[in-house]
Amino acid sequence: MKTRPLERISVRSFALAVALLALCGCVVGPDPQDLPAPAVPAAFREAEAPATEAPAAEAPTAEALGDTPWWESFSDPALTHLVTTGLENNADVRAAATRVAEARAALGIRESALYPNLDATASAGRVRESDNQPLGGGTFDYYGLGFGTAWELDLWGRVRRSVEAASFDATAADSLLLDMQRSIGAEIAAQYIQVRGFQRQLETTRRGVEIQTKLASITDAMLERGAAKPEDADRAHARLSRTRSGIPPLEAAVKVGTQRLALLCVLPPEDVGALVAAPSRLPETPLPPGVSVPSTVLRARPDVAAAASALSAEVARIGVAEADLLPRISLSGNLGLSSTDIDNLFSSDSVAFGVGPSIRWPLFNFGRVRSQIRAQGARKEAALIRYEQVVRQAVAEVEMALAERRGALRQRDTLRQASEASTRAQKRAQVRYERGADPLFSVLDAERERLEIGSELASSQVRLLLADVALRRALGIRGDWEADATVH
């Protein structure tokens, strides 16, 4: 039967009216963008530079994040290579990247519900109807071609809220990937610095063994001449044995650290061993002595951003749950060709179509729906608690890193003074020995003391470098410090 013009006008008017209703539809549920501000202090307590440090005004300032990775500021090619390779190869980072891809695909699925779907259909078959039907039975063939469409009219924002939730899930996955990169990069840098520190201590200890051996030999010679007591020789050999005993654990520490670096970077241990075996000085800290950063930088820290996005996603899902209390209206239609004779399938008389709305309203399921709303509200509260916990943890990590760095700075500066004094004493002893005023024993003893202080200074430098890495990790900084830090 052919459709009259009046019927076509009615169908078009109905579709237009429904479309206008969909465009004017409201969105139920709370706004996922309306989140509480993170409870961070106005400034970090430990960020205030003490009087002995450089004034804060001399520290670098900038507004935007830098593009240069922070690990390049150490000016150590081996460190840069290891961190870069580790971020590319590490299994945890790669797993986080797959979760990002999954979240983005899920967002695409949710977004597709905003638009009508269109299906192409084709059918053919033979049917035999019962002879006991009112119109009698018979056997006939049928053929059909056509298109079918369905579209849920998002009058209450259920679909839009689900898209918002999926979008926040994807943002959270992106932030978690950055957080994994932040953690792995800092862990590689810290492990590398520790290996270099062990190598420096090992070099100093071996030099100390050489000096202690000479001192013990001199003491033995003096004992034979009656110029020293037996207890002096015993003490000299005891110091030698004690110094020599420090070599095996340091050698083991270098090997263990190299294995850990290989595991973190997913590289063969022999490649990492060859890389760290190359001579390299222990780098100085690239950070200025007086560091002051605003606590607001924590809002961009990846795990804080991920927790905020996760909370927004759960808030958006409250709207999805509340929309189930309201009727769900869908518009469906089909257009195609249908015939019992394939020769007539493409004739105008074979055209068939249908269009109309459908309404589904869970009138007797309100108890279940309201329970789902309460359950989603509980998930939102759990996400809020998690968000607040992550913020508190971030503040504590920054405060601890700043306190550790301040202590390491003071220790390094004090040991630098001691190292300079011991160097001057060693030079004076050398001059006096060359003039014949002091024996060689005095020169070697002064050199031994200088090496011991130098070893302690190297340890303090390692501690300071580790504190710098921990501070960058706590702040979530990826670019170089001069672009990331802001002095207040």
Coordinates of C-alpha atoms in Angstrom, one line a residue, residues 7-465:
E7 CA 0.9 10.4 6.2
R8 CA 4.4 11.5 5.1
I9 CA 3.8 15.0 6.5
S10 CA 2.7 13.4 9.8
V11 CA 5.7 11.2 10.1
R12 CA 8.1 14.1 9.3
S13 CA 6.4 16.3 11.8
F14 CA 6.6 13.7 14.5
A15 CA 10.3 13.0 13.8
L16 CA 11.0 16.8 13.9
A17 CA 9.2 17.2 17.1
V18 CA 11.0 14.3 18.8
A19 CA 14.3 15.7 17.5
L20 CA 13.6 19.1 19.0
L21 CA 12.7 17.4 22.3
A22 CA 16.0 15.6 22.3
L23 CA 17.9 18.8 21.7
C24 CA 16.1 20.5 24.5
G25 CA 16.3 17.6 26.9
C26 CA 17.8 18.1 30.3
V27 CA 20.7 16.3 31.9
V28 CA 20.0 14.7 35.3
G29 CA 22.5 14.0 38.0
P30 CA 25.3 16.2 39.6
D31 CA 27.8 18.0 37.4
P32 CA 31.0 15.9 37.2
Q33 CA 33.0 19.1 36.7
D34 CA 32.0 20.5 40.1
L35 CA 34.7 18.8 42.3
P36 CA 36.2 20.0 45.6
A37 CA 39.5 21.8 45.3
P38 CA 42.4 19.7 46.6
A39 CA 43.2 20.4 50.3
V40 CA 46.7 21.5 49.8
P41 CA 48.5 24.1 52.0
A42 CA 49.2 27.6 50.8
A43 CA 53.0 26.7 50.7
F44 CA 55.2 23.8 51.7
R45 CA 56.8 24.3 55.1
E46 CA 60.1 22.8 54.1
A47 CA 60.3 24.9 50.9
E48 CA 61.4 28.0 52.8
A49 CA 65.1 28.5 52.2
P50 CA 67.1 28.9 55.4
A51 CA 69.4 32.0 55.9
T52 CA 72.5 30.0 54.9
E53 CA 71.1 29.2 51.5
A54 CA 70.8 31.4 48.5
P55 CA 67.9 33.8 48.7
A56 CA 64.7 32.7 47.0
A57 CA 64.8 35.7 44.6
E58 CA 67.9 34.3 43.0
A59 CA 66.3 31.0 42.1
P60 CA 64.9 30.5 38.5
T61 CA 61.3 31.4 37.8
A62 CA 58.8 30.4 35.1
E63 CA 55.1 29.8 34.5
A64 CA 54.8 26.9 32.1
L65 CA 56.2 23.4 32.2
G66 CA 59.3 22.8 30.2
D67 CA 59.7 20.4 27.3
T68 CA 63.2 19.2 28.2
P69 CA 63.1 16.0 30.4
W70 CA 64.5 16.7 33.9
W71 CA 67.0 13.8 33.7
E72 CA 68.9 15.6 30.9
S73 CA 69.7 18.4 33.4
F74 CA 72.2 16.1 35.1
S75 CA 74.3 16.3 31.9
D76 CA 75.0 12.5 32.0
P77 CA 74.5 10.8 28.6
A78 CA 74.5 7.3 30.2
L79 CA 71.7 8.4 32.6
T80 CA 69.7 10.0 29.7
H81 CA 70.0 6.8 27.6
L82 CA 68.9 4.5 30.5
V83 CA 65.9 6.5 31.4
T84 CA 64.8 7.0 27.8
T85 CA 65.2 3.4 27.0
G86 CA 63.5 2.3 30.2
L87 CA 60.4 4.4 29.5
E88 CA 60.2 2.8 26.1
N89 CA 60.8 -0.8 27.2
N90 CA 59.5 -1.2 30.8
A91 CA 56.7 -3.7 31.1
D92 CA 54.7 -1.6 33.6
V93 CA 54.8 1.4 31.3
R94 CA 53.7 -0.7 28.3
A95 CA 50.9 -2.2 30.3
A96 CA 49.7 1.3 31.3
A97 CA 49.8 2.3 27.6
T98 CA 47.5 -0.6 26.7
R99 CA 45.0 0.5 29.4
V100 CA 45.0 4.0 27.7
A101 CA 44.1 2.4 24.4
E102 CA 41.4 0.3 26.0
A103 CA 39.9 3.4 27.7
R104 CA 39.9 5.4 24.5
A105 CA 38.2 2.5 22.7
A106 CA 35.5 2.3 25.4
L107 CA 35.0 6.1 25.0
G108 CA 34.4 5.5 21.2
I109 CA 31.8 2.9 22.0
R110 CA 29.9 5.2 24.4
E111 CA 30.1 8.1 21.9
S112 CA 28.5 5.9 19.2
A113 CA 25.3 5.8 21.2
L114 CA 24.8 9.5 20.6
Y115 CA 24.0 8.8 16.9
P116 CA 21.5 6.5 15.1
N117 CA 22.8 3.1 14.1
L118 CA 22.1 1.8 10.6
D119 CA 22.0 -1.8 9.7
A120 CA 21.7 -3.4 6.2
T121 CA 19.7 -6.5 6.0
A122 CA 19.1 -9.2 3.4
S123 CA 17.0 -12.3 3.6
A124 CA 15.8 -15.2 1.5
G125 CA 14.0 -18.5 2.3
R126 CA 11.1 -20.9 1.7
V127 CA 8.1 -21.0 4.1
R128 CA 5.4 -23.5 4.5
E129 CA 2.4 -22.3 6.4
S130 CA -0.1 -24.5 8.3
D131 CA -3.2 -25.7 6.3
N132 CA -5.2 -25.1 9.5
Q133 CA -4.8 -21.3 9.4
P134 CA -7.9 -19.3 8.5
L135 CA -6.5 -18.4 5.1
G136 CA -5.2 -21.8 4.4
G137 CA -1.7 -23.0 4.1
G138 CA 0.8 -23.2 1.3
T139 CA 4.4 -23.0 0.5
F140 CA 6.1 -19.9 -0.9
D141 CA 9.4 -18.2 -1.3
Y142 CA 10.3 -14.8 0.2
Y143 CA 13.1 -12.3 -0.5
G144 CA 14.0 -9.1 1.2
L145 CA 16.6 -6.2 1.1
G146 CA 16.6 -3.1 3.3
F147 CA 18.0 -0.9 6.0
G148 CA 17.0 -0.6 9.6
T149 CA 17.8 2.1 12.1
A150 CA 17.3 2.8 15.8
W151 CA 18.1 5.8 17.9
E152 CA 17.7 6.4 21.6
L153 CA 16.5 9.9 22.2
D154 CA 18.7 11.2 25.0
L155 CA 16.0 13.3 26.6
W156 CA 17.4 13.0 30.2
G157 CA 21.1 12.9 29.4
R158 CA 21.7 9.2 30.2
V159 CA 23.9 8.7 27.1
R160 CA 25.6 12.0 27.6
R161 CA 26.5 11.2 31.2
S162 CA 27.8 7.8 30.1
V163 CA 30.0 9.5 27.5
E164 CA 31.3 11.9 30.2
A165 CA 32.1 9.1 32.5
A166 CA 34.0 7.2 29.7
S167 CA 35.8 10.5 28.8
F168 CA 37.0 10.9 32.4
D169 CA 38.0 7.2 32.5
A170 CA 40.2 7.9 29.4
T171 CA 41.7 11.0 31.0
A172 CA 42.5 9.0 34.2
A173 CA 44.2 6.3 32.1
D174 CA 46.3 9.0 30.4
S175 CA 47.3 10.4 33.8
L176 CA 48.1 6.9 35.2
L177 CA 50.4 6.3 32.2
L178 CA 52.2 9.6 33.0
D179 CA 52.3 8.6 36.7
M180 CA 53.9 5.2 35.7
Q181 CA 56.5 7.0 33.6
R182 CA 57.2 9.4 36.5
S183 CA 57.8 6.5 38.9
I184 CA 59.9 4.4 36.5
G185 CA 62.0 7.3 35.4
A186 CA 62.7 8.4 38.9
E187 CA 63.5 4.8 40.0
I188 CA 66.0 4.4 37.1
A189 CA 67.7 7.7 37.9
A190 CA 67.9 6.8 41.6
Q191 CA 69.3 3.4 40.8
Y192 CA 71.9 4.8 38.4
I193 CA 73.0 7.4 40.9
Q194 CA 73.4 4.8 43.6
V195 CA 75.6 2.7 41.2
R196 CA 77.8 5.7 40.5
G197 CA 78.0 6.4 44.2
F198 CA 79.1 2.8 44.9
Q199 CA 81.7 3.0 42.2
R200 CA 83.1 6.3 43.7
Q201 CA 83.3 4.7 47.1
L202 CA 84.9 1.6 45.7
E203 CA 87.6 3.7 44.0
T204 CA 88.2 5.7 47.2
T205 CA 88.4 2.5 49.3
R206 CA 90.9 0.9 46.9
R207 CA 93.0 4.0 47.1
G208 CA 92.7 3.8 50.9
V209 CA 93.9 0.2 50.9
E210 CA 97.0 1.3 49.0
I211 CA 97.8 4.0 51.5
Q212 CA 97.0 1.8 54.5
T213 CA 99.3 -0.9 53.1
K214 CA 102.1 1.7 52.9
L215 CA 101.4 2.9 56.4
A216 CA 101.5 -0.7 57.7
S217 CA 104.8 -1.4 56.0
I218 CA 106.3 1.8 57.5
T219 CA 105.1 0.9 60.9
D220 CA 106.6 -2.6 60.6
A221 CA 109.9 -1.1 59.6
M222 CA 109.8 1.3 62.5
L223 CA 109.0 -1.6 64.8
E224 CA 112.1 -3.5 63.6
R225 CA 114.2 -0.4 64.4
G226 CA 112.6 0.0 67.8
A227 CA 111.0 3.3 66.7
A228 CA 107.4 2.0 67.2
K229 CA 105.6 -0.2 69.6
P230 CA 104.0 -3.6 68.7
E231 CA 100.5 -2.1 69.4
D232 CA 101.2 0.6 66.8
A233 CA 101.8 -2.1 64.2
D234 CA 98.7 -4.0 65.3
R235 CA 96.6 -0.8 64.9
A236 CA 98.0 -0.2 61.4
H237 CA 97.2 -3.7 60.3
A238 CA 93.8 -3.5 61.9
R239 CA 93.0 -0.3 59.9
L240 CA 94.3 -2.0 56.8
S241 CA 92.1 -5.1 57.2
R242 CA 89.1 -2.9 58.1
T243 CA 89.5 -0.8 55.0
R244 CA 90.1 -3.8 52.8
S245 CA 86.9 -5.5 54.1
G246 CA 84.8 -2.6 52.6
I247 CA 85.8 -3.7 49.0
P248 CA 83.7 -6.9 48.6
P249 CA 80.3 -5.4 49.7
L250 CA 80.9 -2.4 47.4
E251 CA 81.7 -4.6 44.5
A252 CA 78.6 -6.6 45.1
A253 CA 76.5 -3.4 45.4
V254 CA 77.7 -2.3 42.0
K255 CA 76.8 -5.7 40.4
V256 CA 73.4 -5.8 42.1
G257 CA 72.6 -2.2 41.1
T258 CA 73.6 -3.0 37.5
Q259 CA 71.2 -6.0 37.5
R260 CA 68.4 -3.8 38.8
L261 CA 69.1 -1.2 36.2
A262 CA 68.9 -3.9 33.5
L263 CA 65.6 -5.1 34.9
L264 CA 64.1 -1.7 35.0
C265 CA 65.3 -0.8 31.5
V266 CA 64.6 -4.2 30.0
L267 CA 68.2 -4.4 28.7
P268 CA 70.8 -7.2 28.8
P269 CA 72.8 -6.9 32.0
E270 CA 76.1 -7.0 30.0
D271 CA 75.0 -3.9 28.0
V272 CA 74.1 -2.0 31.2
G273 CA 77.4 -3.2 32.8
A274 CA 79.4 -1.9 29.9
L275 CA 77.5 1.4 30.0
V276 CA 78.2 2.0 33.7
A277 CA 81.7 0.7 33.5
A278 CA 82.7 3.7 31.5
P279 CA 84.4 6.4 33.7
S280 CA 82.0 9.1 34.8
R281 CA 82.1 11.6 37.5
L282 CA 79.4 11.9 40.1
P283 CA 77.2 14.7 38.8
E284 CA 76.4 17.8 40.8
T285 CA 72.8 18.6 41.7
P286 CA 71.2 20.6 38.9
L287 CA 68.8 22.3 41.4
P288 CA 69.6 25.6 43.0
P289 CA 70.2 25.6 46.8
G290 CA 67.1 27.7 47.5
V291 CA 64.1 25.9 46.2
S292 CA 60.6 27.3 46.6
V293 CA 57.6 25.9 44.8
P294 CA 53.9 26.6 45.2
S295 CA 51.8 23.8 46.5
T296 CA 49.4 24.3 43.5
V297 CA 51.8 22.3 41.3
L298 CA 50.4 19.2 42.9
R299 CA 47.2 19.6 41.0
A300 CA 49.1 18.6 37.9
R301 CA 50.8 15.7 39.5
P302 CA 49.7 12.6 37.5
D303 CA 48.3 10.5 40.3
V304 CA 46.4 13.5 41.7
A305 CA 45.0 14.2 38.2
A306 CA 44.1 10.6 37.8
A307 CA 42.2 10.4 41.1
A308 CA 40.3 13.6 40.2
S309 CA 39.3 12.2 36.8
A310 CA 38.2 8.9 38.5
L311 CA 36.1 10.9 40.9
S312 CA 34.5 12.9 38.0
A313 CA 33.7 9.6 36.2
E314 CA 31.9 8.2 39.3
V315 CA 29.9 11.5 39.6
A316 CA 28.9 11.3 36.0
R317 CA 27.7 7.7 36.5
I318 CA 25.2 8.9 39.2
G319 CA 23.4 10.7 36.3
V320 CA 23.4 7.5 34.3
A321 CA 21.8 5.7 37.2
E322 CA 19.2 8.5 37.9
A323 CA 18.2 8.6 34.3
D324 CA 16.8 5.0 34.7
L325 CA 14.0 6.5 36.8
L326 CA 12.7 8.2 33.7
P327 CA 11.2 6.7 30.5
R328 CA 13.6 5.8 27.8
I329 CA 12.3 6.8 24.3
S330 CA 13.7 5.3 21.1
L331 CA 13.0 6.0 17.5
S332 CA 13.2 3.1 15.1
G333 CA 12.6 2.7 11.4
N334 CA 13.1 0.5 8.4
L335 CA 13.1 0.9 4.6
G336 CA 13.5 -1.9 2.2
L337 CA 12.2 -4.2 -0.5
S338 CA 10.1 -7.4 0.1
S339 CA 8.6 -9.9 -2.3
T340 CA 7.7 -13.5 -2.7
D341 CA 8.9 -13.4 -6.3
I342 CA 12.5 -12.4 -6.9
D343 CA 11.7 -11.0 -10.3
N344 CA 9.4 -8.4 -8.7
L345 CA 11.8 -7.6 -5.8
F346 CA 13.0 -4.3 -7.3
S347 CA 9.6 -3.0 -8.5
S348 CA 8.0 -0.1 -6.7
D349 CA 5.3 -2.3 -5.3
S350 CA 7.9 -4.2 -3.3
V351 CA 8.9 -1.0 -1.3
A352 CA 8.1 -1.3 2.4
F353 CA 8.9 1.0 5.3
G354 CA 8.0 1.6 9.0
V355 CA 8.9 4.3 11.5
G356 CA 7.8 5.0 15.0
P357 CA 8.8 5.6 18.6
S358 CA 9.0 3.1 21.5
I359 CA 8.9 3.9 25.2
R360 CA 10.3 1.8 28.0
W361 CA 9.7 2.8 31.6
P362 CA 10.6 0.6 34.5
L363 CA 7.4 1.3 36.5
F364 CA 7.8 -1.6 38.9
N365 CA 11.6 -1.5 39.1
F366 CA 12.0 1.7 41.0
G367 CA 13.4 -0.1 44.1
R368 CA 16.1 -1.7 42.1
V369 CA 16.9 1.5 40.3
R370 CA 17.1 3.5 43.5
S371 CA 19.4 0.9 45.0
Q372 CA 21.6 1.3 42.0
I373 CA 21.7 5.0 42.5
R374 CA 22.7 4.5 46.2
A375 CA 25.3 2.1 45.2
Q376 CA 26.7 4.5 42.7
G377 CA 26.7 7.3 45.3
A378 CA 28.7 5.0 47.6
R379 CA 31.3 4.4 44.8
K380 CA 31.5 8.2 44.3
E381 CA 32.2 8.7 48.0
A382 CA 34.9 6.0 47.9
A383 CA 36.5 7.8 44.9
L384 CA 36.3 11.1 46.9
I385 CA 38.1 9.5 49.8
R386 CA 40.7 8.1 47.5
Y387 CA 41.2 11.5 45.9
E388 CA 41.7 13.2 49.3
Q389 CA 44.1 10.4 50.3
V390 CA 46.2 10.8 47.2
V391 CA 46.4 14.6 47.7
R392 CA 47.5 14.1 51.4
Q393 CA 50.1 11.5 50.3
A394 CA 51.4 13.9 47.6
V395 CA 51.8 16.8 50.1
A396 CA 53.6 14.5 52.6
E397 CA 55.9 13.2 49.9
V398 CA 56.9 16.7 48.9
E399 CA 57.5 17.8 52.5
M400 CA 59.6 14.7 53.2
A401 CA 61.6 15.2 50.0
L402 CA 62.2 18.9 50.8
A403 CA 63.3 18.0 54.3
E404 CA 65.7 15.3 53.1
R405 CA 67.1 17.6 50.5
R406 CA 67.7 20.4 53.1
G407 CA 69.5 17.9 55.4
A408 CA 71.6 16.6 52.5
L409 CA 72.6 20.1 51.5
R410 CA 73.8 21.0 54.9
Q411 CA 75.7 17.8 55.3
R412 CA 77.4 18.2 51.9
D413 CA 78.4 21.9 52.6
T414 CA 79.9 20.9 56.0
L415 CA 81.8 18.0 54.4
R416 CA 83.0 20.3 51.6
Q417 CA 84.6 22.5 54.3
A418 CA 86.2 19.4 55.9
S419 CA 87.4 18.2 52.6
E420 CA 89.0 21.6 51.8
A421 CA 90.7 21.6 55.2
S422 CA 92.0 18.1 54.9
T423 CA 93.4 18.9 51.4
R424 CA 95.2 21.9 52.8
A425 CA 96.6 19.7 55.7
Q426 CA 97.8 17.0 53.2
K427 CA 99.5 19.6 51.1
R428 CA 101.3 21.1 54.1
A429 CA 102.4 17.6 55.2
Q430 CA 103.7 17.0 51.7
V431 CA 105.7 20.2 51.8
R432 CA 107.2 19.5 55.2
Y433 CA 108.1 15.9 54.1
E434 CA 109.9 17.3 51.0
R435 CA 111.8 19.7 53.3
G436 CA 112.7 16.8 55.6
A437 CA 110.7 18.2 58.6
D438 CA 108.1 15.4 58.7
P439 CA 108.4 11.7 57.9
L440 CA 106.5 10.0 55.1
F441 CA 104.2 8.5 57.7
S442 CA 102.7 12.0 58.3
V443 CA 102.1 12.5 54.6
L444 CA 100.3 9.1 54.2
D445 CA 98.3 9.6 57.3
A446 CA 97.1 13.0 56.1
E447 CA 96.3 11.5 52.7
R448 CA 94.3 8.7 54.4
E449 CA 92.3 11.2 56.3
R450 CA 91.6 13.2 53.1
L451 CA 90.4 10.1 51.4
E452 CA 88.1 9.2 54.2
I453 CA 86.5 12.6 54.2
G454 CA 86.3 12.5 50.4
S455 CA 84.4 9.2 50.7
E456 CA 81.9 10.8 53.1
L457 CA 81.5 13.8 50.8
A458 CA 80.8 11.5 47.9
S459 CA 78.1 9.7 50.0
S460 CA 76.6 13.1 50.9
Q461 CA 76.5 14.0 47.2
V462 CA 74.7 10.8 46.4
R463 CA 72.2 11.5 49.1
L464 CA 71.6 15.0 47.7
L465 CA 71.1 13.7 44.2

